[in-house]
PDB file of C-alpha atoms in Angstrom:
ATOM      1  CA  MET A1308     -40.603  51.046 -36.058  1.00  0.00           C
ATOM      2  CA  PRO A1309     -38.650  53.697 -34.125  1.00  0.00           C
ATOM      3  CA  THR A1310     -34.893  53.914 -34.020  1.00  0.00           C
ATOM      4  CA  ALA A1311     -32.647  56.158 -31.951  1.00  0.00           C
ATOM      5  CA  ARG A1312     -29.094  57.170 -32.731  1.00  0.00           C
ATOM      6  CA  ASN A1313     -26.046  57.404 -30.520  1.00  0.00           C
ATOM      7  CA  ARG A1314     -23.595  59.136 -32.827  1.00  0.00           C
ATOM      8  CA  ASP A1315     -23.361  56.818 -35.852  1.00  0.00           C
ATOM      9  CA  VAL A1316     -25.060  53.775 -34.251  1.00  0.00           C
ATOM     10  CA  SER A1317     -28.735  53.114 -34.937  1.00  0.00           C
ATOM     11  CA  LEU A1318     -30.657  51.527 -32.055  1.00  0.00           C
ATOM     12  CA  TYR A1319     -33.967  49.761 -32.604  1.00  0.00           C
ATOM     13  CA  TYR A1320     -36.673  49.895 -29.945  1.00  0.00           C
ATOM     14  CA  GLU A1321     -40.384  49.221 -29.487  1.00  0.00           C
ATOM     15  CA  ALA A1322     -42.833  50.877 -27.102  1.00  0.00           C
ATOM     16  CA  ASP A1323     -46.306  49.812 -26.018  1.00  0.00           C
ATOM     17  CA  GLY A1324     -48.898  50.680 -23.377  1.00  0.00           C
ATOM     18  CA  ASP A1325     -49.603  53.837 -21.427  1.00  0.00           C
ATOM     19  CA  GLY A1326     -48.537  55.262 -18.096  1.00  0.00           C
ATOM     20  CA  PRO A1327     -45.129  55.455 -16.416  1.00  0.00           C
ATOM     21  CA  THR A1328     -42.340  54.005 -18.546  1.00  0.00           C
ATOM     22  CA  VAL A1329     -40.626  50.691 -17.808  1.00  0.00           C
ATOM     23  CA  VAL A1330     -37.498  49.930 -19.849  1.00  0.00           C
ATOM     24  CA  PHE A1331     -36.167  46.393 -20.271  1.00  0.00           C
ATOM     25  CA  ILE A1332     -32.420  45.933 -20.857  1.00  0.00           C
ATOM     26  CA  ASN A1333     -31.157  42.688 -22.360  1.00  0.00           C
ATOM     27  CA  ASP A1334     -28.426  40.370 -21.135  1.00  0.00           C
ATOM     28  CA  VAL A1335     -25.356  39.384 -23.150  1.00  0.00           C
ATOM     29  CA  GLY A1336     -26.364  38.102 -26.564  1.00  0.00           C
ATOM     30  CA  TYR A1337     -30.069  37.794 -25.873  1.00  0.00           C
ATOM     31  CA  GLY A1338     -32.701  39.482 -28.001  1.00  0.00           C
ATOM     32  CA  ALA A1339     -35.967  41.058 -26.951  1.00  0.00           C
ATOM     33  CA  TRP A1340     -37.588  37.610 -26.624  1.00  0.00           C
ATOM     34  CA  LEU A1341     -36.052  37.599 -23.115  1.00  0.00           C
ATOM     35  CA  TRP A1342     -38.875  39.831 -21.834  1.00  0.00           C
ATOM     36  CA  GLY A1343     -41.844  38.050 -23.395  1.00  0.00           C
ATOM     37  CA  TRP A1344     -42.875  36.624 -20.010  1.00  0.00           C
ATOM     38  CA  HIS A1345     -42.975  40.085 -18.409  1.00  0.00           C
ATOM     39  CA  TYR A1346     -44.183  42.194 -21.284  1.00  0.00           C
ATOM     40  CA  ASP A1347     -47.891  41.374 -21.334  1.00  0.00           C
ATOM     41  CA  ALA A1348     -48.254  41.859 -17.577  1.00  0.00           C
ATOM     42  CA  VAL A1349     -46.513  45.230 -17.570  1.00  0.00           C
ATOM     43  CA  ALA A1350     -47.746  46.788 -20.837  1.00  0.00           C
ATOM     44  CA  GLY A1351     -51.108  48.429 -20.272  1.00  0.00           C
ATOM     45  CA  PRO A1352     -50.899  49.930 -16.811  1.00  0.00           C
ATOM     46  CA  TYR A1353     -47.365  50.976 -17.777  1.00  0.00           C
ATOM     47  CA  GLU A1354     -45.597  51.925 -20.967  1.00  0.00           C
ATOM     48  CA  THR A1355     -42.971  49.356 -21.898  1.00  0.00           C
ATOM     49  CA  VAL A1356     -39.842  50.042 -23.913  1.00  0.00           C
ATOM     50  CA  VAL A1357     -37.794  47.117 -25.210  1.00  0.00           C
ATOM     51  CA  TRP A1358     -34.642  47.803 -27.213  1.00  0.00           C
ATOM     52  CA  ASP A1359     -31.913  45.838 -28.935  1.00  0.00           C
ATOM     53  CA  LEU A1360     -28.435  46.458 -27.538  1.00  0.00           C
ATOM     54  CA  ARG A1361     -25.847  47.395 -30.121  1.00  0.00           C
ATOM     55  CA  GLY A1362     -24.814  44.159 -31.780  1.00  0.00           C
ATOM     56  CA  THR A1363     -28.232  42.551 -31.274  1.00  0.00           C
ATOM     57  CA  GLY A1364     -31.317  42.134 -33.452  1.00  0.00           C
ATOM     58  CA  ARG A1365     -32.236  45.158 -35.537  1.00  0.00           C
ATOM     59  CA  SER A1366     -29.747  47.553 -33.946  1.00  0.00           C
ATOM     60  CA  ASP A1367     -26.427  48.235 -35.617  1.00  0.00           C
ATOM     61  CA  ALA A1368     -23.474  45.996 -34.789  1.00  0.00           C
ATOM     62  CA  PRO A1369     -20.394  48.218 -34.896  1.00  0.00           C
ATOM     63  CA  ALA A1370     -16.980  46.739 -34.303  1.00  0.00           C
ATOM     64  CA  GLY A1371     -15.968  46.526 -30.660  1.00  0.00           C
ATOM     65  CA  PRO A1372     -14.847  47.079 -28.093  1.00  0.00           C
ATOM     66  CA  TYR A1373     -18.083  47.813 -26.233  1.00  0.00           C
ATOM     67  CA  ASP A1374     -18.288  48.969 -22.641  1.00  0.00           C
ATOM     68  CA  VAL A1375     -21.095  49.474 -20.151  1.00  0.00           C
ATOM     69  CA  GLY A1376     -20.728  53.252 -20.270  1.00  0.00           C
ATOM     70  CA  THR A1377     -21.361  53.228 -24.021  1.00  0.00           C
ATOM     71  CA  LEU A1378     -24.378  50.964 -23.583  1.00  0.00           C
ATOM     72  CA  ALA A1379     -25.753  53.341 -20.940  1.00  0.00           C
ATOM     73  CA  ALA A1380     -25.308  56.190 -23.428  1.00  0.00           C
ATOM     74  CA  ASP A1381     -27.236  54.086 -25.950  1.00  0.00           C
ATOM     75  CA  LEU A1382     -30.066  53.773 -23.446  1.00  0.00           C
ATOM     76  CA  GLU A1383     -30.051  57.521 -22.914  1.00  0.00           C
ATOM     77  CA  ALA A1384     -30.341  57.992 -26.682  1.00  0.00           C
ATOM     78  CA  VAL A1385     -33.354  55.648 -26.799  1.00  0.00           C
ATOM     79  CA  LEU A1386     -35.166  57.398 -23.942  1.00  0.00           C
ATOM     80  CA  ALA A1387     -34.405  60.845 -25.310  1.00  0.00           C
ATOM     81  CA  ASP A1388     -35.620  59.839 -28.769  1.00  0.00           C
ATOM     82  CA  HIS A1389     -38.869  58.511 -27.290  1.00  0.00           C
ATOM     83  CA  GLY A1390     -39.355  61.606 -25.127  1.00  0.00           C
ATOM     84  CA  VAL A1391     -39.242  59.756 -21.807  1.00  0.00           C
ATOM     85  CA  GLY A1392     -38.814  62.012 -18.787  1.00  0.00           C
ATOM     86  CA  SER A1393     -38.306  59.235 -16.241  1.00  0.00           C
ATOM     87  CA  ALA A1394     -38.280  55.446 -16.348  1.00  0.00           C
ATOM     88  CA  HIS A1395     -38.129  52.333 -14.214  1.00  0.00           C
ATOM     89  CA  LEU A1396     -35.204  50.152 -15.361  1.00  0.00           C
ATOM     90  CA  VAL A1397     -35.371  46.352 -15.509  1.00  0.00           C
ATOM     91  CA  GLY A1398     -32.128  44.653 -16.518  1.00  0.00           C
ATOM     92  CA  ALA A1399     -30.730  41.133 -16.609  1.00  0.00           C
ATOM     93  CA  GLY A1400     -27.031  40.285 -16.338  1.00  0.00           C
ATOM     94  CA  LEU A1401     -25.234  42.822 -18.516  1.00  0.00           C
ATOM     95  CA  GLY A1402     -28.511  44.755 -18.678  1.00  0.00           C
ATOM     96  CA  GLY A1403     -28.466  45.100 -14.904  1.00  0.00           C
ATOM     97  CA  MET A1404     -24.975  46.566 -15.106  1.00  0.00           C
ATOM     98  CA  VAL A1405     -26.181  49.026 -17.732  1.00  0.00           C
ATOM     99  CA  ALA A1406     -29.028  49.992 -15.381  1.00  0.00           C
ATOM    100  CA  LEU A1407     -26.572  50.634 -12.547  1.00  0.00           C
ATOM    101  CA  GLN A1408     -24.328  52.774 -14.734  1.00  0.00           C
ATOM    102  CA  TYR A1409     -27.298  54.639 -16.185  1.00  0.00           C
ATOM    103  CA  ALA A1410     -28.818  55.362 -12.773  1.00  0.00           C
ATOM    104  CA  HIS A1411     -25.535  56.856 -11.609  1.00  0.00           C
ATOM    105  CA  GLN A1412     -24.772  58.877 -14.734  1.00  0.00           C
ATOM    106  CA  TYR A1413     -28.168  60.098 -15.956  1.00  0.00           C
ATOM    107  CA  SER A1414     -31.239  61.598 -14.335  1.00  0.00           C
ATOM    108  CA  ARG A1415     -34.179  59.606 -15.712  1.00  0.00           C
ATOM    109  CA  ALA A1416     -34.008  56.398 -13.591  1.00  0.00           C
ATOM    110  CA  ARG A1417     -36.765  56.017 -10.967  1.00  0.00           C
ATOM    111  CA  SER A1418     -36.172  52.451  -9.787  1.00  0.00           C
ATOM    112  CA  LEU A1419     -33.998  49.440 -10.597  1.00  0.00           C
ATOM    113  CA  THR A1420     -34.985  45.792 -10.886  1.00  0.00           C
ATOM    114  CA  LEU A1421     -31.876  43.688 -11.464  1.00  0.00           C
ATOM    115  CA  TYR A1422     -31.830  40.005 -12.364  1.00  0.00           C
ATOM    116  CA  CYS A1423     -28.688  37.880 -12.003  1.00  0.00           C
ATOM    117  CA  THR A1424     -26.385  40.897 -11.909  1.00  0.00           C
ATOM    118  CA  ALA A1425     -23.112  41.647 -10.135  1.00  0.00           C
ATOM    119  CA  GLY A1426     -21.467  44.943  -9.285  1.00  0.00           C
ATOM    120  CA  SER A1427     -18.163  43.907 -10.856  1.00  0.00           C
ATOM    121  CA  GLY A1428     -17.098  42.028 -13.938  1.00  0.00           C
ATOM    122  CA  ASP A1429     -14.576  40.196 -11.771  1.00  0.00           C
ATOM    123  CA  ALA A1430     -17.509  38.291 -10.262  1.00  0.00           C
ATOM    124  CA  ILE A1431     -18.607  36.887 -13.648  1.00  0.00           C
ATOM    125  CA  ASP A1432     -17.711  33.324 -14.586  1.00  0.00           C
ATOM    126  CA  ARG A1433     -16.649  33.917 -18.188  1.00  0.00           C
ATOM    127  CA  ASP A1434     -16.643  30.244 -19.145  1.00  0.00           C
ATOM    128  CA  ALA A1435     -20.220  29.850 -17.903  1.00  0.00           C
ATOM    129  CA  LEU A1436     -21.211  33.070 -19.707  1.00  0.00           C
ATOM    130  CA  ASP A1437     -19.726  31.842 -22.984  1.00  0.00           C
ATOM    131  CA  ALA A1438     -21.518  28.515 -22.539  1.00  0.00           C
ATOM    132  CA  LEU A1439     -24.823  30.424 -22.885  1.00  0.00           C
ATOM    133  CA  ALA A1440     -23.965  31.638 -26.418  1.00  0.00           C
ATOM    134  CA  LEU A1441     -26.283  30.604 -29.226  1.00  0.00           C
ATOM    135  CA  ASN A1442     -23.634  28.508 -30.976  1.00  0.00           C
ATOM    136  CA  ALA A1443     -22.392  26.807 -27.790  1.00  0.00           C
ATOM    137  CA  PRO A1444     -23.318  23.155 -27.166  1.00  0.00           C
ATOM    138  CA  SER A1445     -26.255  22.813 -24.758  1.00  0.00           C
ATOM    139  CA  SER A1446     -26.542  26.596 -24.554  1.00  0.00           C
ATOM    140  CA  LEU A1447     -29.795  26.454 -22.566  1.00  0.00           C
ATOM    141  CA  ASP A1448     -28.330  24.315 -19.776  1.00  0.00           C
ATOM    142  CA  GLY A1449     -26.890  27.245 -17.853  1.00  0.00           C
ATOM    143  CA  ALA A1450     -30.008  29.332 -18.403  1.00  0.00           C
ATOM    144  CA  PHE A1451     -32.711  26.968 -17.128  1.00  0.00           C
ATOM    145  CA  SER A1452     -32.905  24.167 -14.594  1.00  0.00           C
ATOM    146  CA  PRO A1453     -33.176  20.566 -15.865  1.00  0.00           C
ATOM    147  CA  ALA A1454     -36.714  20.317 -14.472  1.00  0.00           C
ATOM    148  CA  PHE A1455     -37.841  23.391 -16.409  1.00  0.00           C
ATOM    149  CA  ARG A1456     -36.252  22.226 -19.657  1.00  0.00           C
ATOM    150  CA  GLU A1457     -37.709  18.744 -19.360  1.00  0.00           C
ATOM    151  CA  HIS A1458     -41.178  19.949 -18.366  1.00  0.00           C
ATOM    152  CA  ASP A1459     -41.812  21.814 -21.628  1.00  0.00           C
ATOM    153  CA  PRO A1460     -39.549  20.712 -24.505  1.00  0.00           C
ATOM    154  CA  ASP A1461     -41.793  22.550 -26.984  1.00  0.00           C
ATOM    155  CA  LEU A1462     -41.043  25.817 -25.206  1.00  0.00           C
ATOM    156  CA  MET A1463     -37.331  25.060 -25.435  1.00  0.00           C
ATOM    157  CA  LYS A1464     -37.735  24.664 -29.200  1.00  0.00           C
ATOM    158  CA  GLN A1465     -39.585  27.984 -29.358  1.00  0.00           C
ATOM    159  CA  ILE A1466     -36.825  29.705 -27.435  1.00  0.00           C
ATOM    160  CA  ALA A1467     -34.237  28.194 -29.768  1.00  0.00           C
ATOM    161  CA  GLY A1468     -36.155  29.644 -32.718  1.00  0.00           C
ATOM    162  CA  TRP A1469     -36.427  33.092 -31.146  1.00  0.00           C
ATOM    163  CA  ARG A1470     -32.735  33.045 -30.362  1.00  0.00           C
ATOM    164  CA  ALA A1471     -31.790  32.094 -33.913  1.00  0.00           C
ATOM    165  CA  GLU A1472     -33.758  35.096 -35.152  1.00  0.00           C
ATOM    166  CA  GLU A1473     -32.802  37.725 -32.549  1.00  0.00           C
ATOM    167  CA  ASP A1474     -29.638  36.870 -30.604  1.00  0.00           C
ATOM    168  CA  ALA A1475     -26.227  38.433 -31.092  1.00  0.00           C
ATOM    169  CA  THR A1476     -23.527  36.115 -32.382  1.00  0.00           C
ATOM    170  CA  GLY A1477     -19.845  36.190 -33.249  1.00  0.00           C
ATOM    171  CA  ALA A1478     -17.816  39.338 -32.649  1.00  0.00           C
ATOM    172  CA  ALA A1479     -20.825  41.379 -31.488  1.00  0.00           C
ATOM    173  CA  ARG A1480     -21.725  38.850 -28.803  1.00  0.00           C
ATOM    174  CA  ASP A1481     -18.088  38.667 -27.711  1.00  0.00           C
ATOM    175  CA  ALA A1482     -17.971  42.467 -27.453  1.00  0.00           C
ATOM    176  CA  GLN A1483     -21.024  42.426 -25.171  1.00  0.00           C
ATOM    177  CA  ALA A1484     -19.491  39.675 -23.032  1.00  0.00           C
ATOM    178  CA  ASN A1485     -16.246  41.634 -22.768  1.00  0.00           C
ATOM    179  CA  ALA A1486     -18.218  44.684 -21.633  1.00  0.00           C
ATOM    180  CA  MET A1487     -19.814  42.599 -18.889  1.00  0.00           C
ATOM    181  CA  THR A1488     -16.576  41.104 -17.582  1.00  0.00           C
ATOM    182  CA  ALA A1489     -14.777  44.485 -17.697  1.00  0.00           C
ATOM    183  CA  PHE A1490     -17.480  46.305 -15.733  1.00  0.00           C
ATOM    184  CA  ASP A1491     -16.539  48.170 -12.586  1.00  0.00           C
ATOM    185  CA  ALA A1492     -19.583  49.733 -10.946  1.00  0.00           C
ATOM    186  CA  PRO A1493     -19.648  53.410 -10.045  1.00  0.00           C
ATOM    187  CA  PRO A1494     -19.839  54.120  -6.294  1.00  0.00           C
ATOM    188  CA  LEU A1495     -22.893  52.118  -5.328  1.00  0.00           C
ATOM    189  CA  TYR A1496     -23.643  54.298  -2.306  1.00  0.00           C
ATOM    190  CA  GLU A1497     -24.439  57.079  -4.783  1.00  0.00           C
ATOM    191  CA  ILE A1498     -27.179  55.030  -6.506  1.00  0.00           C
ATOM    192  CA  THR A1499     -30.109  55.920  -4.271  1.00  0.00           C
ATOM    193  CA  GLN A1500     -33.081  54.716  -6.318  1.00  0.00           C
ATOM    194  CA  PRO A1501     -35.106  51.798  -4.916  1.00  0.00           C
ATOM    195  CA  ALA A1502     -33.374  48.656  -6.190  1.00  0.00           C
ATOM    196  CA  GLU A1503     -34.458  45.027  -6.055  1.00  0.00           C
ATOM    197  CA  VAL A1504     -31.869  42.357  -6.898  1.00  0.00           C
ATOM    198  CA  TYR A1505     -33.002  38.837  -7.789  1.00  0.00           C
ATOM    199  CA  TYR A1506     -30.499  36.012  -8.164  1.00  0.00           C
ATOM    200  CA  GLY A1507     -30.612  32.371  -9.179  1.00  0.00           C
ATOM    201  CA  LEU A1508     -29.532  29.937  -6.492  1.00  0.00           C
ATOM    202  CA  ASP A1509     -27.875  27.763  -9.170  1.00  0.00           C
ATOM    203  CA  ASP A1510     -26.754  30.529 -11.530  1.00  0.00           C
ATOM    204  CA  PRO A1511     -23.409  29.432 -13.021  1.00  0.00           C
ATOM    205  CA  VAL A1512     -22.607  32.963 -14.294  1.00  0.00           C
ATOM    206  CA  VAL A1513     -23.322  35.184 -11.267  1.00  0.00           C
ATOM    207  CA  SER A1514     -22.996  33.568  -7.865  1.00  0.00           C
ATOM    208  CA  PRO A1515     -25.585  34.226  -5.161  1.00  0.00           C
ATOM    209  CA  GLU A1516     -22.812  35.778  -3.052  1.00  0.00           C
ATOM    210  CA  ALA A1517     -21.986  38.325  -5.770  1.00  0.00           C
ATOM    211  CA  ALA A1518     -25.639  39.325  -6.159  1.00  0.00           C
ATOM    212  CA  GLN A1519     -26.124  39.511  -2.386  1.00  0.00           C
ATOM    213  CA  SER A1520     -23.085  41.770  -2.139  1.00  0.00           C
ATOM    214  CA  LEU A1521     -24.563  44.062  -4.782  1.00  0.00           C
ATOM    215  CA  SER A1522     -27.905  44.344  -2.995  1.00  0.00           C
ATOM    216  CA  ALA A1523     -26.185  45.026   0.342  1.00  0.00           C
ATOM    217  CA  ASP A1524     -24.068  47.825  -1.153  1.00  0.00           C
ATOM    218  CA  LEU A1525     -27.016  49.692  -2.689  1.00  0.00           C
ATOM    219  CA  PRO A1526     -28.494  52.152  -0.166  1.00  0.00           C
ATOM    220  CA  ARG A1527     -32.072  51.148  -0.976  1.00  0.00           C
ATOM    221  CA  GLY A1528     -31.307  47.660  -2.240  1.00  0.00           C
ATOM    222  CA  THR A1529     -32.987  44.382  -1.361  1.00  0.00           C
ATOM    223  CA  GLY A1530     -31.979  40.875  -2.395  1.00  0.00           C
ATOM    224  CA  GLU A1531     -34.216  37.931  -3.230  1.00  0.00           C
ATOM    225  CA  ALA A1532     -33.192  34.353  -4.039  1.00  0.00           C
ATOM    226  CA  VAL A1533     -34.985  32.548  -6.856  1.00  0.00           C
ATOM    227  CA  GLU A1534     -34.765  28.836  -7.635  1.00  0.00           C
ATOM    228  CA  GLY A1535     -33.037  28.237 -10.944  1.00  0.00           C
ATOM    229  CA  ARG A1536     -30.128  29.298 -13.075  1.00  0.00           C
ATOM    230  CA  HIS A1537     -29.172  32.407 -15.052  1.00  0.00           C
ATOM    231  CA  CYS A1538     -32.680  32.906 -16.471  1.00  0.00           C
ATOM    232  CA  CYS A1539     -34.499  32.119 -13.234  1.00  0.00           C
ATOM    233  CA  PHE A1540     -36.615  35.244 -13.759  1.00  0.00           C
ATOM    234  CA  ILE A1541     -38.160  33.506 -16.782  1.00  0.00           C
ATOM    235  CA  GLU A1542     -38.519  30.162 -15.048  1.00  0.00           C
ATOM    236  CA  HIS A1543     -40.472  31.814 -12.227  1.00  0.00           C
ATOM    237  CA  ALA A1544     -41.926  34.670 -14.262  1.00  0.00           C
ATOM    238  CA  PRO A1545     -45.382  34.873 -12.601  1.00  0.00           C
ATOM    239  CA  ALA A1546     -43.969  35.395  -9.103  1.00  0.00           C
ATOM    240  CA  VAL A1547     -41.134  37.640 -10.258  1.00  0.00           C
ATOM    241  CA  THR A1548     -43.460  39.763 -12.378  1.00  0.00           C
ATOM    242  CA  ASP A1549     -45.867  40.148  -9.459  1.00  0.00           C
ATOM    243  CA  ARG A1550     -42.999  41.532  -7.394  1.00  0.00           C
ATOM    244  CA  LEU A1551     -42.009  43.878 -10.219  1.00  0.00           C
ATOM    245  CA  LEU A1552     -45.557  45.201 -10.510  1.00  0.00           C
ATOM    246  CA  ALA A1553     -45.711  45.709  -6.757  1.00  0.00           C
ATOM    247  CA  LEU A1554     -42.536  47.817  -6.890  1.00  0.00           C
ATOM    248  CA  LEU A1555     -43.841  49.818  -9.840  1.00  0.00           C
ATOM    249  CA  ASP A1556     -47.204  50.414  -8.150  1.00  0.00           C
ATOM    250  CA  GLU A1557     -45.498  51.501  -4.933  1.00  0.00           C
ATOM    251  CA  GLN A1558     -43.251  53.979  -6.752  1.00  0.00           C
ATOM    252  CA  THR A1559     -46.133  55.296  -8.846  1.00  0.00           C
ATOM    253  CA  GLU A1560     -48.285  55.896  -5.777  1.00  0.00           C
TER     254      GLU A1560
END
């Protein structure tokens, strides 16, 4: 499987499908399982790239500190290694911050789809973020609504298994969380790509007000509320993915 390098850090990624490239960027601690609900719908008409942030999965886990600028440079290394000329960026939480930084600093970004993301680390509830960690009690409570968890307990067990195999833990997860809470967005008025911001109405990590503020400050930004918590884009994956495909089709045309 391919790996890219940013200086001495090896970064694992996978690519599938043909057509314009769509890159998925993980949230704090989460592995590539996060995009399983989107992947099958997008791969085929589009090329998908999924990569493990430093500290996660099969990428290296160097000692911290980490910052969003470094993670954006990691993304640039992945796209350069894969020979991608331009890409649509889809990021959740920390991954959305990486997408914002990348779009401002590098030239390959064509559009942004941001889930449960804020423009400043000051807007992040650190206690709620830490409560999502793999080793935290009831770590899925802040991610999914009670109705979703109770509707399919077998799926919750599957997710727990995927997390045990792929998620960042310990110092690496803390370094990612610190990068998220320390983030200060570049001038948002300079990020002119089409940008859609989706936010959970009951997200304990990123408030609806913080996400709405982000969408309002992006020149071509729109905001959309989604029922659910920090992983509302999984809970309502069919509708959210339809909107993503509509954006991708519009930009491709």
